[in-house]
mmCIF file of C-alpha atoms in Angstrom:
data_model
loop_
_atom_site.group_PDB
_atom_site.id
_atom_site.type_symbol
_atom_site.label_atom_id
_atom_site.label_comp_id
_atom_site.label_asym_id
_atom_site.label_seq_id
_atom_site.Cartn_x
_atom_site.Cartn_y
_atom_site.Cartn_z
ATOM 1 C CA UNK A 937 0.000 0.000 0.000
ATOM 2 C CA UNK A 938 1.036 3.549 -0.798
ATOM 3 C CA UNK A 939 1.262 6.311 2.067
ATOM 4 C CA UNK A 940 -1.105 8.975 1.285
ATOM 5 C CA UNK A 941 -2.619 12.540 2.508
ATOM 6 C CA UNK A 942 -6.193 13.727 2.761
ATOM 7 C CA UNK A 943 -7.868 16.974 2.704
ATOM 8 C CA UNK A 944 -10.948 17.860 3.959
ATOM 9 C CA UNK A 945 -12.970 21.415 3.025
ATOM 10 C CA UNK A 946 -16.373 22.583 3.597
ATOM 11 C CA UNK A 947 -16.505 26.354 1.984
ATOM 12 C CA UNK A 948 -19.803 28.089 1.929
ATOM 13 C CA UNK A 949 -20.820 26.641 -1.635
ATOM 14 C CA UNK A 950 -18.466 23.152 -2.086
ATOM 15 C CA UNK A 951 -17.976 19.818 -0.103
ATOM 16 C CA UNK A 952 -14.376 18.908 -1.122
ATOM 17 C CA UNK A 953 -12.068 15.916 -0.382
ATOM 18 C CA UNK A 954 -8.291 15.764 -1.718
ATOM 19 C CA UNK A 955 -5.679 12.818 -1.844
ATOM 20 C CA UNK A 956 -1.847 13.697 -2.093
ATOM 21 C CA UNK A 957 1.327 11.113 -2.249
ATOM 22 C CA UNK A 958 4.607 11.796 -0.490
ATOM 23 C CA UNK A 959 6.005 13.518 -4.082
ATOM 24 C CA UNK A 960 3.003 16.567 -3.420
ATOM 25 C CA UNK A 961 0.959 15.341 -6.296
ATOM 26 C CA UNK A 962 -2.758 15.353 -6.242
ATOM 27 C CA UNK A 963 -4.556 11.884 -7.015
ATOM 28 C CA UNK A 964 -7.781 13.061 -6.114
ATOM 29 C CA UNK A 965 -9.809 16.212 -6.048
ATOM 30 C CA UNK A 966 -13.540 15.566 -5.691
ATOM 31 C CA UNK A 967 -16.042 18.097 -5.478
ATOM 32 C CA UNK A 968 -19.820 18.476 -4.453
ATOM 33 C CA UNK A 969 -21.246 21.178 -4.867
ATOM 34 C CA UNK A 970 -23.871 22.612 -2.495
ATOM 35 C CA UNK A 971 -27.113 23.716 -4.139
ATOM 36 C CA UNK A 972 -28.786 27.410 -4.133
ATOM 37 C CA UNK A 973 -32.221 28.210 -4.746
ATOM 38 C CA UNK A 974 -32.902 30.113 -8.422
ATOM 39 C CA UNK A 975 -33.001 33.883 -7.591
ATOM 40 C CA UNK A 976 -30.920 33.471 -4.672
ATOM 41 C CA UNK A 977 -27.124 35.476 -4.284
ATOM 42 C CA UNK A 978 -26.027 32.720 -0.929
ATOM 43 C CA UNK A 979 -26.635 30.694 1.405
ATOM 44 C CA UNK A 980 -27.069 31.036 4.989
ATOM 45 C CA UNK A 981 -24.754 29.649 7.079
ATOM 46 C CA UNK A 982 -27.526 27.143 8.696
ATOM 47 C CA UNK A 983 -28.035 25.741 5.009
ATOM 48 C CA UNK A 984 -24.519 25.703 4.130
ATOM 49 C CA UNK A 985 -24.043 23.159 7.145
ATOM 50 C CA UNK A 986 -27.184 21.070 6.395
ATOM 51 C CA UNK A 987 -26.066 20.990 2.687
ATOM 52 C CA UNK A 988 -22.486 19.810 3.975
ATOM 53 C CA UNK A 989 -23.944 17.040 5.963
ATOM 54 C CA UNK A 990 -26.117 15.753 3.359
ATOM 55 C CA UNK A 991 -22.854 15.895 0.620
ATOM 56 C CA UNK A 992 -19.916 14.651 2.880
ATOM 57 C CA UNK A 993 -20.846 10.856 3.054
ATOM 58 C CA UNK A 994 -21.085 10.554 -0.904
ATOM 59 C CA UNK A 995 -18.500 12.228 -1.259
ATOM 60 C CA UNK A 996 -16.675 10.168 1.624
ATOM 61 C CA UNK A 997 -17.597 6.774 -0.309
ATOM 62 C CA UNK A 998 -15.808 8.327 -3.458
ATOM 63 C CA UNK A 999 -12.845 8.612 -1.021
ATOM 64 C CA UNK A 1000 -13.191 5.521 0.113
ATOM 65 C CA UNK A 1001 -13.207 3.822 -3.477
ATOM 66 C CA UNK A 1002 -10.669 5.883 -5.015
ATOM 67 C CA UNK A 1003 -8.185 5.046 -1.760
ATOM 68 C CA UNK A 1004 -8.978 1.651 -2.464
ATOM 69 C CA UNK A 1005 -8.971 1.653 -6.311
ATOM 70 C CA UNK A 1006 -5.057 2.942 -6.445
ATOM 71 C CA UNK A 1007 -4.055 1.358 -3.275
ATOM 72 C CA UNK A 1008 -3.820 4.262 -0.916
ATOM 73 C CA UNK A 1009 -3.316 3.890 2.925
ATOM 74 C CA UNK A 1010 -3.731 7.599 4.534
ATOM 75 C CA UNK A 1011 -1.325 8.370 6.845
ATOM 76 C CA UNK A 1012 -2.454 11.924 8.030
ATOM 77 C CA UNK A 1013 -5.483 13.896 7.751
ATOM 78 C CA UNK A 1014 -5.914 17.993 7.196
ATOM 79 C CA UNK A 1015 -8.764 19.907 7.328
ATOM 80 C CA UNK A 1016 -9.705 23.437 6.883
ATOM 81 C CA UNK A 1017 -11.445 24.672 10.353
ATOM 82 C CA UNK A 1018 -12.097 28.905 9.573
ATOM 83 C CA UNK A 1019 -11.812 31.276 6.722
ATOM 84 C CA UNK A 1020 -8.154 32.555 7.767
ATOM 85 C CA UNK A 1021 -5.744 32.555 10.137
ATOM 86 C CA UNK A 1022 -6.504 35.481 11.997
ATOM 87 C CA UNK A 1023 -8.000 35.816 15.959
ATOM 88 C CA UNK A 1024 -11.410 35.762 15.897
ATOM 89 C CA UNK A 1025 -11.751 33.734 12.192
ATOM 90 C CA UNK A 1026 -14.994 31.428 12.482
ATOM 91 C CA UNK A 1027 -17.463 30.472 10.064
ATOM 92 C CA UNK A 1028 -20.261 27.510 11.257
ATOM 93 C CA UNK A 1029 -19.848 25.647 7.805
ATOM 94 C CA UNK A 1030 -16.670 24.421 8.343
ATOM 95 C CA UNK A 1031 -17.400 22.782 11.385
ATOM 96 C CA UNK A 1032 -19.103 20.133 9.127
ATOM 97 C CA UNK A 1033 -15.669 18.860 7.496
ATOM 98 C CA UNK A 1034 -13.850 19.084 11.045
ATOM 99 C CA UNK A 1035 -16.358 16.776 12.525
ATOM 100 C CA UNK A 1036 -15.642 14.457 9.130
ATOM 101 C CA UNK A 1037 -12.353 14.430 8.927
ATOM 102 C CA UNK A 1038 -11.945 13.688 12.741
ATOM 103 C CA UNK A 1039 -14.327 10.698 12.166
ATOM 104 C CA UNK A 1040 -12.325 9.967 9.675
ATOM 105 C CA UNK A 1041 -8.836 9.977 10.852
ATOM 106 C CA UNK A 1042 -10.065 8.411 14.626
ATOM 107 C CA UNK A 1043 -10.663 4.880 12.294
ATOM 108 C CA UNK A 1044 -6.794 4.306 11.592
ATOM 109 C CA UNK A 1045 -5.646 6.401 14.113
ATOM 110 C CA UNK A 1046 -4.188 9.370 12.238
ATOM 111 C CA UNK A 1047 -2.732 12.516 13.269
ATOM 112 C CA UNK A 1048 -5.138 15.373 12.280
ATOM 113 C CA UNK A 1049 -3.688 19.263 11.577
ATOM 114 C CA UNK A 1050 -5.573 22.238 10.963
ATOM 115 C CA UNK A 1051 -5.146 24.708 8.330
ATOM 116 C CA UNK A 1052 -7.445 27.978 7.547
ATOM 117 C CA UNK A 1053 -9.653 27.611 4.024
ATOM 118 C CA UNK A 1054 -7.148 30.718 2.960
ATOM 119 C CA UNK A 1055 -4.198 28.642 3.271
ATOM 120 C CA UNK A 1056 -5.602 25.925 1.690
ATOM 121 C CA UNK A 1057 -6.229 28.249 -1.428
ATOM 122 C CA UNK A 1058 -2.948 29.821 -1.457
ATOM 123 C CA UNK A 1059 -1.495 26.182 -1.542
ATOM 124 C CA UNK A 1060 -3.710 24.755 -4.164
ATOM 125 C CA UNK A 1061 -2.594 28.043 -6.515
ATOM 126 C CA UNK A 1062 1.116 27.302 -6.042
ATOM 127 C CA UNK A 1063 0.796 23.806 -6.706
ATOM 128 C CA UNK A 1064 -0.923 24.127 -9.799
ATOM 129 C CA UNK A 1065 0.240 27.723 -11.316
ATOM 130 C CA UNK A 1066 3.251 26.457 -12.385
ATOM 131 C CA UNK A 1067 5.709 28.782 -10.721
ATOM 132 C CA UNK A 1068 5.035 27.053 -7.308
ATOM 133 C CA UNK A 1069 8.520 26.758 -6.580
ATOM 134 C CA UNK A 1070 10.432 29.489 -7.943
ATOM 135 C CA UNK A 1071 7.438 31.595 -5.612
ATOM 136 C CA UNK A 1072 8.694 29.497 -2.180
ATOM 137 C CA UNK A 1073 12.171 30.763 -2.940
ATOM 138 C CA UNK A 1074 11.465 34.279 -1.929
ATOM 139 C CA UNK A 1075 8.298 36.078 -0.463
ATOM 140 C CA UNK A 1076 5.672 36.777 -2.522
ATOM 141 C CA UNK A 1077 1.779 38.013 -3.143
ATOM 142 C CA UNK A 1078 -0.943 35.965 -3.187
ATOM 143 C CA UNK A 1079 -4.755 37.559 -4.007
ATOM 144 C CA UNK A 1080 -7.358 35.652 -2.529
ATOM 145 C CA UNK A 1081 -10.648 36.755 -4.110
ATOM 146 C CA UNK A 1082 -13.855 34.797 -3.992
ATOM 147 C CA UNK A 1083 -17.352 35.316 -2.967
ATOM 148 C CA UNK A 1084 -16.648 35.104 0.976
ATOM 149 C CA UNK A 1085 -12.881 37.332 0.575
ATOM 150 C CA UNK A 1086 -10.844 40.360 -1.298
ATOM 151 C CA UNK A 1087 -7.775 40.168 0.133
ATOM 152 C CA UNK A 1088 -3.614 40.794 -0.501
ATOM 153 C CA UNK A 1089 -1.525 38.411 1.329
ATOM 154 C CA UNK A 1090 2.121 38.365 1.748
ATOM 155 C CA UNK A 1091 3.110 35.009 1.669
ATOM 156 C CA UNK A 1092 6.128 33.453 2.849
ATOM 157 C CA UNK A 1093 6.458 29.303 2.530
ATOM 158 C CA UNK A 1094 10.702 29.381 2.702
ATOM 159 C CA UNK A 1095 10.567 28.184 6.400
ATOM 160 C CA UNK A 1096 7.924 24.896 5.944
ATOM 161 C CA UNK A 1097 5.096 25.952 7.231
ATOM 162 C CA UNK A 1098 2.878 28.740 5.004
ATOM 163 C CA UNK A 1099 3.026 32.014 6.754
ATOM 164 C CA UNK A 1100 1.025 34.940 5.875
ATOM 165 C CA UNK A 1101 0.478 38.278 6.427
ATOM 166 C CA UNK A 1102 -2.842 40.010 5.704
ATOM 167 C CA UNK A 1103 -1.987 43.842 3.915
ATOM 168 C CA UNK A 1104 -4.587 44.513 1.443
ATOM 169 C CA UNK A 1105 -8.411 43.918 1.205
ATOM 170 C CA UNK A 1106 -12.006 45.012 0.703
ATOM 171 C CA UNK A 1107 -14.215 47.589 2.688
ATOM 172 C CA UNK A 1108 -17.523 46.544 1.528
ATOM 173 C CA UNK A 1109 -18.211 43.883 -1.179
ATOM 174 C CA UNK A 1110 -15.869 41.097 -2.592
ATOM 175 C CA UNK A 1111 -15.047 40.323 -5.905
ATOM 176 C CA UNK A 1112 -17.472 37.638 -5.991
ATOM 177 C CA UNK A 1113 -19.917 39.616 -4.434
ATOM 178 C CA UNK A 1114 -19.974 42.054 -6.933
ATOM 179 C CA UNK A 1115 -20.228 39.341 -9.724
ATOM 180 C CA UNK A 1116 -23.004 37.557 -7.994
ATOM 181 C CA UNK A 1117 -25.196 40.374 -7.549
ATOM 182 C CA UNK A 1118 -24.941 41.638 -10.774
ATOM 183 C CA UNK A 1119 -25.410 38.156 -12.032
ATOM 184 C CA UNK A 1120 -28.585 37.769 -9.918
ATOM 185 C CA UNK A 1121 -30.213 41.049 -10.478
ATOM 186 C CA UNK A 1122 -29.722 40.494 -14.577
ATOM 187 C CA UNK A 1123 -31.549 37.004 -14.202
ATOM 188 C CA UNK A 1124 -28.654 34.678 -14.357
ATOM 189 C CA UNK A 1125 -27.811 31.457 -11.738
ATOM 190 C CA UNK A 1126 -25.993 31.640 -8.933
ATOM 191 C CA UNK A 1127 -22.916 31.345 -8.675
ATOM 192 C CA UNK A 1128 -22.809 33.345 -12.210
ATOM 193 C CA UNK A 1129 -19.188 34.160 -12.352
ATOM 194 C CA UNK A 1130 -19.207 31.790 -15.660
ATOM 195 C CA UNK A 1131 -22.119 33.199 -17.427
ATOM 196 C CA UNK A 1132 -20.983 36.364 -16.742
ATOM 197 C CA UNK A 1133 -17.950 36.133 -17.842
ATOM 198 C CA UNK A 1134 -19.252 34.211 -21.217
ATOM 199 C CA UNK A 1135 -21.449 37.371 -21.726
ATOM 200 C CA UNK A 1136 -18.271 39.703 -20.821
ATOM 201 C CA UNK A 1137 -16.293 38.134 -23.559
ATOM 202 C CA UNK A 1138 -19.109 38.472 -26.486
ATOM 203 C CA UNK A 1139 -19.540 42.033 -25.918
ATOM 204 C CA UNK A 1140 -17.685 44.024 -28.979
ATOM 205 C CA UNK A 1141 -17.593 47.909 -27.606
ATOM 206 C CA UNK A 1142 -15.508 49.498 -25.795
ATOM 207 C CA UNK A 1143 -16.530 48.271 -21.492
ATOM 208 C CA UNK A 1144 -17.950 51.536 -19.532
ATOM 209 C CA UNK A 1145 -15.728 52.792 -17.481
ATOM 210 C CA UNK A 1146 -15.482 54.282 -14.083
ATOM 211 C CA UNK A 1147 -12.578 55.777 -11.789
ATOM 212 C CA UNK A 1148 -11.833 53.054 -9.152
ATOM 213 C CA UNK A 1149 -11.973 53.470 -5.579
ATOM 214 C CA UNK A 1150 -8.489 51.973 -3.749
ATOM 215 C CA UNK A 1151 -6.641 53.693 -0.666
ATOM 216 C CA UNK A 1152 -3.948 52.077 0.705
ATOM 217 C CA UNK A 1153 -4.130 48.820 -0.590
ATOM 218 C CA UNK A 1154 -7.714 48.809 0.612
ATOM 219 C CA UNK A 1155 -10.544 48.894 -2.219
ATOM 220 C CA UNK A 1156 -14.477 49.462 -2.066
ATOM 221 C CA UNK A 1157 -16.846 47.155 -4.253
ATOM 222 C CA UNK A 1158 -20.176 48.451 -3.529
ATOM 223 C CA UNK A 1159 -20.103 51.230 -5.892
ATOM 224 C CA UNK A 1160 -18.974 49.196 -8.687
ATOM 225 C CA UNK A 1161 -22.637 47.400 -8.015
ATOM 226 C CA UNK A 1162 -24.668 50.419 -8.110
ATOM 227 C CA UNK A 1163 -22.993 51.336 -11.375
ATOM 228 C CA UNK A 1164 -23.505 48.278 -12.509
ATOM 229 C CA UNK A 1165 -27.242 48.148 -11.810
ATOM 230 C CA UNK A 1166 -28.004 51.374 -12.528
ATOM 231 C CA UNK A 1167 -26.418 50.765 -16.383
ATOM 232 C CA UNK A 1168 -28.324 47.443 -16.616
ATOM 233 C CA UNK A 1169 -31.582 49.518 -16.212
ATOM 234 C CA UNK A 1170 -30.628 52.335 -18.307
ATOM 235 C CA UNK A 1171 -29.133 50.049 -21.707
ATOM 236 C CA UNK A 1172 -30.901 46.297 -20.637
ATOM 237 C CA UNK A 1173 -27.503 45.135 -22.240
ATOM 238 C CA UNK A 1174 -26.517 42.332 -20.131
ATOM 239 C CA UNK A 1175 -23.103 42.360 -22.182
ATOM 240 C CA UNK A 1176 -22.188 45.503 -21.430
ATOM 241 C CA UNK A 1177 -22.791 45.353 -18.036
ATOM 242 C CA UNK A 1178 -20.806 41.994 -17.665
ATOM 243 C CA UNK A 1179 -17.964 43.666 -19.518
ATOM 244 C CA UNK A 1180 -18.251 47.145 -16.950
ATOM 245 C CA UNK A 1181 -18.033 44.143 -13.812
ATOM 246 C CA UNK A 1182 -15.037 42.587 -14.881
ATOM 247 C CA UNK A 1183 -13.176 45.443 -15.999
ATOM 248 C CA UNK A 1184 -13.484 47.434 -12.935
ATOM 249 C CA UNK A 1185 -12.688 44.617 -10.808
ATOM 250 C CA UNK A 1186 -9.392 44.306 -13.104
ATOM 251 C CA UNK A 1187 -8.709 47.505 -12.678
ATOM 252 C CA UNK A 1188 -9.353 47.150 -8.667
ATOM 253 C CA UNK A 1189 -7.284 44.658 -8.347
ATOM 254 C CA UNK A 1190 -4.103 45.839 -9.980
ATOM 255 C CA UNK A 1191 -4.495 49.414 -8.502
ATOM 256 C CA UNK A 1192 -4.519 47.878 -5.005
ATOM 257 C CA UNK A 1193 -1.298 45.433 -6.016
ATOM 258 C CA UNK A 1194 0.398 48.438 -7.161
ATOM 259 C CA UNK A 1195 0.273 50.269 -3.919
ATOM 260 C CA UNK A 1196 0.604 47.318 -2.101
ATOM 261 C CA UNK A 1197 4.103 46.542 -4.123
ATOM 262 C CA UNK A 1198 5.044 50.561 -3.451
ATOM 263 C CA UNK A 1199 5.498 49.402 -0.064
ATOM 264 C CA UNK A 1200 6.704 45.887 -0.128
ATOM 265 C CA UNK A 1201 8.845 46.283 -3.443
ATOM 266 C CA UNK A 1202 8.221 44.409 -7.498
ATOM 267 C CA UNK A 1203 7.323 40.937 -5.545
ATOM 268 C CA UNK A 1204 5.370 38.122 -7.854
ATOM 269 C CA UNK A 1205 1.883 38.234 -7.649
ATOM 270 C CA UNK A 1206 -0.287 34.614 -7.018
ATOM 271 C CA UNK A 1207 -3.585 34.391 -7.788
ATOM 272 C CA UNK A 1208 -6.192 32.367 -6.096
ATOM 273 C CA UNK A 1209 -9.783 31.839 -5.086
ATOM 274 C CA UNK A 1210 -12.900 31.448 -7.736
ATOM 275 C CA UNK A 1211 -13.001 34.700 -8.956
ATOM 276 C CA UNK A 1212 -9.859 34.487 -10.342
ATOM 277 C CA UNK A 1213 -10.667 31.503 -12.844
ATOM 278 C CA UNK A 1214 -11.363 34.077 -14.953
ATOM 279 C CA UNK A 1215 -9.856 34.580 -18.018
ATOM 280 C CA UNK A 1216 -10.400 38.256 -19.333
ATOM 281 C CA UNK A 1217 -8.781 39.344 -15.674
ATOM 282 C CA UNK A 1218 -5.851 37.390 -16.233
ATOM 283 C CA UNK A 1219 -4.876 38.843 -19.355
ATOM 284 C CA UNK A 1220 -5.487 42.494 -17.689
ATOM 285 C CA UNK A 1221 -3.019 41.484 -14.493
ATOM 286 C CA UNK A 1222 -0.661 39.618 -16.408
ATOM 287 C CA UNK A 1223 0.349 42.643 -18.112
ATOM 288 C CA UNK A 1224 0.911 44.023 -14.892
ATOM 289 C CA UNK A 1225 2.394 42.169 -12.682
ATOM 290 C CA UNK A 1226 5.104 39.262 -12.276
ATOM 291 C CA UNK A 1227 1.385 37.044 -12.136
ATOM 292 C CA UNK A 1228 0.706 33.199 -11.866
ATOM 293 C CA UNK A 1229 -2.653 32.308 -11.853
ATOM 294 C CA UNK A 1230 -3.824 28.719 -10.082
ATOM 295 C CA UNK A 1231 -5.383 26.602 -12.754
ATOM 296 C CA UNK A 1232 -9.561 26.687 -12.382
ATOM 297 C CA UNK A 1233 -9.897 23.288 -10.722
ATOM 298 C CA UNK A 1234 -7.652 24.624 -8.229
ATOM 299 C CA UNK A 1235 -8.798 28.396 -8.152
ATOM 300 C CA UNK A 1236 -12.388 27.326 -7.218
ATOM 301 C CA UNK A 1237 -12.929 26.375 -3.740
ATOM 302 C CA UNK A 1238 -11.075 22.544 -3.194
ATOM 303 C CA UNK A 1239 -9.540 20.542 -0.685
ATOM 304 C CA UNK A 1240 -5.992 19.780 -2.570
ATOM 305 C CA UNK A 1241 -4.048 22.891 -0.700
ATOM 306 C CA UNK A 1242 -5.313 21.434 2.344
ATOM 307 C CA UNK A 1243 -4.069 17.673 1.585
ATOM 308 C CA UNK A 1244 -1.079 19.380 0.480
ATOM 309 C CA UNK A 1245 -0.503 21.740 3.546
ATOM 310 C CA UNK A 1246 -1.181 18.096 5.548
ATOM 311 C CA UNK A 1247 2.156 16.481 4.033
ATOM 312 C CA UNK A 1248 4.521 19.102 4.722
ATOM 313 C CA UNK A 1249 2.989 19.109 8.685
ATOM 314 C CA UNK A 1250 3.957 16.058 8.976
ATOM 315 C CA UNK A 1251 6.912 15.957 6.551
ATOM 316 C CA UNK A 1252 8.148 19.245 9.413
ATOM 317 C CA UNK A 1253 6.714 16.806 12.870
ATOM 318 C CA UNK A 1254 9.162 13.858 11.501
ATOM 319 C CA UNK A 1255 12.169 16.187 10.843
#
């Protein structure tokens, strides 16, 4: 039998499992998504739990077959337990996966570590952007933006263990916030980052344009929406409107990297989190910064960071 590691991560809106092997590659990155009501722009946190407890044994007996299928034997278990590492960080939904992955690891015995959902993200990005270890050589930035956080990180993995610093974020809305309500209000389905974006890249003018609003490395999203609405009702061009969304979050986003870099110096910039999956963004930044973006399946909430973030804790306890 081969000695594995296994992630567990309940976000607001996915049930995730992940399987690494002692080399840091990912065997196994299942997903369940939890569902949202048409019309809808969330879920409270009592649904996300219910949603998390109905998911996790499926997508436990997927775990169970794949382990068995390649000839896996676990040999720790992670788990993603809050939204960050900060004081105070607590969100209800992730008690579901704790409770699994305890169950789970209390049946052979295993050693469990937590890790915040952040991490986990920040991991996942620099194993799949391709730059992953040229970017633990040195400090560097990592953007986390997704429906739940906006923030700049600087991230520092040269020591083992992933430490990070917040210095950047959001007043108001997040990214994919802003992309949701939008999304909603112009009758799409949550989460509607992809239709969104598929109407984004079919519109032909020129996007509508509005100064930013970024301070300090700190940025404010809620005006972006108002615009946003207010030119859906003026034009009813769903198009343009998905085009305005994405390029003043663009624009957000590298104006609050730029200050932040004023300060911190020309660092490399790593993206990660769902909103940055997409692909009209990533040209924008990656004319502006030093950027690596994770690949989708690991931008979008997932529980491979975690798995790997499991391996080296336990690669650091055994010296």
């Amino acid at each position: 039998m081969t000695p594995c590691f296994v992630g567990f991560d309940t976000s607001n809106y996915t049930t995730s499992v992940a399987v690494c092997d002692r080399e840091g590659r990912i065997l196994a990155n299942l997903k369940e998504p939890l569902p949202v009501g048409k019309g809808a722009r969330g879920l409270r946190q009592s649904d996300a739990v219910f949603a998390h407890v109905r998911n996790l044994p499926t997508v436990c007996e997927k775990l169970k077959e794949t382990l068995a299928k390649a000839g896996l034997t676990p040999t720790a278990v992670g788990v993603s337990t809050r939204p960050r590492d900060a004081e105070g960080s607590y969100m209800p939904c992730f008690l579901a996966g704790r409770s699994a992955a305890y169950a789970f690891a209390a049946q052979g015995g295993l050693p469990v570590y937590d890790f915040s959902h952040q991490n986990g993200h920040v991991m996942a990005a620099l194993y799949s952007c391709g730059e992953g270890e040229r970017l633990m050589q040195d400090r560097f930035l990592a953007f986390h933006v997704s429906g739940g956080t906006t923030e700049v990180l600087l991230a520092d993995a040269r020591n083992g263990a992933l430490q990070i610093e917040l210095v950047g974020e959001t007043d108001d809305l997040n990214g994919g916030q802003l992309i949701d309500r939008v999304g909603v209000a112009m009758g799409l389905s949550f989460p509607c980052g992809g239709e969104l974006e598929h109407l984004a890249t079919a519109y032909e003018g020129k996007p509508y344009r509005h100064p930013v609003c970024v301070r300090n490395g700190r940025c404010s999203l809620s005006g972006a929406e108002n615009i946003a609405l207010r030119l859906w009702k003026e034009t009813n061009d769903r198009e343009a409107v998905a085009a305005f969304v994405f390029d003043f979050l663009a624009k957000t986003l590298i104006a609050m990297g730029e200050q932040i870099q004023e300060k911190y110096g020309r660092l490399p910039v790593l993206f990660a989190g769902g909103v940055m999956s997409n692909q009209l963004m990533r040209q924008s930044l990656g004319e502006q910064f030093d950027a690596c973006f994770a690949e989708p399946e690991f931008s979008a909430d997932n529980a491979a960071g975690i798995a790997l973030l499991c391996r080296r804790a336990t690669e650091e306890r055994n010296g």
